[in-house]
Tab-separated table of C-alpha atoms in Angstrom:
chain	number	residue	atom	x	y	z
B	1	UNK	CA	18.788	-0.879	6.614
B	2	UNK	CA	15.956	-0.847	4.077
B	3	UNK	CA	12.364	-2.042	3.988
B	4	UNK	CA	13.359	-5.027	1.838
B	5	UNK	CA	15.657	-6.227	4.644
B	6	UNK	CA	12.876	-6.731	7.205
B	7	UNK	CA	9.625	-7.038	5.241
B	8	UNK	CA	7.599	-10.221	5.204
B	9	UNK	CA	7.756	-11.370	1.618
B	10	UNK	CA	4.659	-13.561	1.788
B	11	UNK	CA	1.936	-10.961	1.356
B	12	UNK	CA	-1.531	-12.147	2.246
B	13	UNK	CA	-4.176	-10.087	0.488
B	14	UNK	CA	-7.827	-10.158	-0.501
B	15	UNK	CA	-9.553	-9.084	-3.696
B	16	UNK	CA	-11.979	-6.164	-3.878
B	17	UNK	CA	-14.968	-8.485	-4.119
B	18	UNK	CA	-14.027	-10.597	-1.056
B	19	UNK	CA	-16.918	-10.983	1.378
B	20	UNK	CA	-16.721	-9.767	4.974
B	21	UNK	CA	-16.723	-13.405	6.126
B	22	UNK	CA	-13.792	-14.184	3.785
B	23	UNK	CA	-11.841	-11.215	5.106
B	24	UNK	CA	-12.499	-12.217	8.724
B	25	UNK	CA	-11.436	-15.796	7.953
B	26	UNK	CA	-8.242	-14.568	6.318
B	27	UNK	CA	-7.328	-12.458	9.338
B	28	UNK	CA	-8.080	-15.245	11.819
B	29	UNK	CA	-6.528	-18.112	9.837
B	30	UNK	CA	-3.278	-16.211	9.258
B	31	UNK	CA	-3.149	-14.539	12.693
B	32	UNK	CA	-2.862	-11.074	11.173
B	33	UNK	CA	-4.665	-7.854	12.036
B	34	UNK	CA	-4.941	-6.297	8.593
B	35	UNK	CA	-4.814	-7.223	4.948
B	36	UNK	CA	-4.196	-5.279	1.730
B	37	UNK	CA	-6.978	-5.235	-0.861
B	38	UNK	CA	-5.982	-5.635	-4.507
B	39	UNK	CA	-7.849	-5.147	-7.752
B	40	UNK	CA	-8.033	-7.655	-10.606
B	41	UNK	CA	-4.593	-6.577	-11.864
B	42	UNK	CA	-2.941	-6.986	-8.461
B	43	UNK	CA	-2.614	-3.276	-7.626
B	44	UNK	CA	-3.227	-2.221	-4.019
B	45	UNK	CA	-6.484	-0.290	-3.796
B	46	UNK	CA	-7.123	-0.406	-0.043
B	47	UNK	CA	-6.553	-2.093	3.265
B	48	UNK	CA	-8.949	-3.769	5.715
B	49	UNK	CA	-8.076	-4.045	9.383
B	50	UNK	CA	-9.616	-5.621	12.455
B	51	UNK	CA	-10.672	-2.098	13.389
B	52	UNK	CA	-12.739	-1.818	10.199
B	53	UNK	CA	-14.484	-5.104	10.951
B	54	UNK	CA	-15.000	-4.109	14.580
B	55	UNK	CA	-16.946	-1.036	13.438
B	56	UNK	CA	-19.350	-3.351	11.634
B	57	UNK	CA	-20.249	-5.074	14.908
B	58	UNK	CA	-19.966	-2.148	17.328
B	59	UNK	CA	-22.291	0.257	15.576
B	60	UNK	CA	-21.689	3.900	14.697
B	61	UNK	CA	-20.210	6.467	17.017
B	62	UNK	CA	-22.786	9.182	17.618
B	63	UNK	CA	-21.524	12.646	16.674
B	64	UNK	CA	-21.388	15.370	19.299
B	65	UNK	CA	-24.362	17.678	19.184
B	66	UNK	CA	-26.031	20.540	20.951
B	67	UNK	CA	-29.800	20.896	21.244
B	68	UNK	CA	-30.872	24.513	20.951
B	69	UNK	CA	-34.433	25.785	20.675
B	70	UNK	CA	-35.698	22.428	19.449
B	71	UNK	CA	-32.980	22.106	16.806
B	72	UNK	CA	-29.863	19.961	16.765
B	73	UNK	CA	-26.472	21.408	15.928
B	74	UNK	CA	-23.710	18.887	15.270
B	75	UNK	CA	-20.306	20.193	16.281
B	76	UNK	CA	-18.024	17.171	15.840
B	77	UNK	CA	-17.913	13.636	14.549
B	78	UNK	CA	-20.363	13.842	11.642
B	79	UNK	CA	-17.781	12.617	9.137
B	80	UNK	CA	-16.835	9.722	11.413
B	81	UNK	CA	-20.517	8.811	11.800
B	82	UNK	CA	-20.922	8.608	8.007
B	83	UNK	CA	-17.741	6.520	7.714
B	84	UNK	CA	-18.975	4.154	10.455
B	85	UNK	CA	-22.332	3.774	8.695
B	86	UNK	CA	-20.605	2.970	5.404
B	87	UNK	CA	-18.591	0.221	7.080
B	88	UNK	CA	-21.608	-1.162	8.934
B	89	UNK	CA	-23.480	-1.596	5.651
B	90	UNK	CA	-20.475	-3.069	3.807
B	91	UNK	CA	-20.706	-6.526	2.313
B	92	UNK	CA	-17.431	-6.664	0.386
B	93	UNK	CA	-13.847	-5.540	0.808
B	94	UNK	CA	-14.210	-2.531	-1.475
B	95	UNK	CA	-17.022	-1.158	0.709
B	96	UNK	CA	-15.288	-1.561	4.077
B	97	UNK	CA	-11.655	-0.935	3.143
B	98	UNK	CA	-9.707	2.212	3.802
B	99	UNK	CA	-8.861	3.437	0.321
B	100	UNK	CA	-6.057	5.828	1.258
B	101	UNK	CA	-3.296	3.304	1.839
B	102	UNK	CA	0.119	4.407	2.965
B	103	UNK	CA	2.826	2.357	1.274
B	104	UNK	CA	6.602	2.311	1.046
B	105	UNK	CA	8.951	0.910	-1.551
B	106	UNK	CA	11.662	-1.671	-1.036
B	107	UNK	CA	14.423	0.907	-0.665
B	108	UNK	CA	12.692	3.036	1.982
B	109	UNK	CA	14.911	3.441	5.031
B	110	UNK	CA	13.662	1.664	8.173
B	111	UNK	CA	13.798	4.896	10.191
B	112	UNK	CA	11.422	6.474	7.670
B	113	UNK	CA	9.134	3.412	7.815
B	114	UNK	CA	9.005	3.685	11.613
B	115	UNK	CA	8.304	7.414	11.405
B	116	UNK	CA	5.424	6.890	8.973
B	117	UNK	CA	3.911	4.243	11.237
B	118	UNK	CA	4.243	6.470	14.293
B	119	UNK	CA	3.059	9.687	12.651
B	120	UNK	CA	0.033	8.083	10.988
B	121	UNK	CA	-0.765	5.554	13.749
B	122	UNK	CA	-0.693	2.572	11.387
B	123	UNK	CA	0.272	-0.937	12.388
B	124	UNK	CA	1.384	-2.199	9.008
B	125	UNK	CA	2.749	-0.795	5.763
B	126	UNK	CA	2.577	-2.613	2.445
B	127	UNK	CA	5.808	-2.563	0.490
B	128	UNK	CA	5.128	-2.017	-3.197
B	129	UNK	CA	6.913	-2.186	-6.510
B	130	UNK	CA	5.074	-0.381	-9.313
B	131	UNK	CA	1.892	-0.297	-7.192
B	132	UNK	CA	1.819	-4.041	-6.537
B	133	UNK	CA	2.566	-5.603	-3.141
B	134	UNK	CA	5.915	-7.349	-2.742
B	135	UNK	CA	6.027	-7.342	1.052
B	136	UNK	CA	4.543	-5.959	4.222
B	137	UNK	CA	6.109	-4.501	7.355
B	138	UNK	CA	4.367	-4.642	10.703
B	139	UNK	CA	5.244	-2.873	13.923
B	140	UNK	CA	6.500	-6.219	15.188
B	141	UNK	CA	9.023	-6.418	12.321
B	142	UNK	CA	10.510	-3.119	13.456
B	143	UNK	CA	10.442	-4.032	17.152
B	144	UNK	CA	12.399	-7.210	16.324
B	145	UNK	CA	15.308	-4.956	15.348
B	146	UNK	CA	15.669	-4.015	19.008
B	147	UNK	CA	16.670	-7.573	19.919
B	148	UNK	CA	18.760	-8.374	16.849
B	149	UNK	CA	22.548	-7.906	17.157
C-alpha cells in the first residue's frame, strides 16, 4: 500500500503571510492540528502546528544553568529558548513555522511513512509532487488501517 492510497487529498494550507489569528482559525475551523505553509508558487516551505501556537501563549522554556562565582553557565536548552522566543514574537506563518518539513511522495510505502512519523515524532506528513502538496497523511490515517479488512 502506498501513501496515495490513504492520504487525504483535500490539503488545507496557509500562505507564508497568514496571520497567527488566521492560522488558529484554520486549525479550529477544520478540526486539524497542523497545516502546511506554502509560498506564492504553491511550494511547501514550512508547517505550523498547535504546538507552535501553544509556545506563543506559554512563554519560553528557561534553559538549564549553573550559577558559579557570580556568573551563569548555560548547560542545556539555549537553542530551544531562542526558538521559543522566535515563535513568541511571530506575527505571520513564516515567522512561527517549522521550516524543515518532512514530506513523502505519493508512491512512498505506508510502512516507511509510519516509520518516519515514529522516528521523527511527527503527527502528519504532507504528500508532495514536485514540491507541491497533493495530500496529507495523519497518524489517524495510518491507525485506520488497523480496522480495515
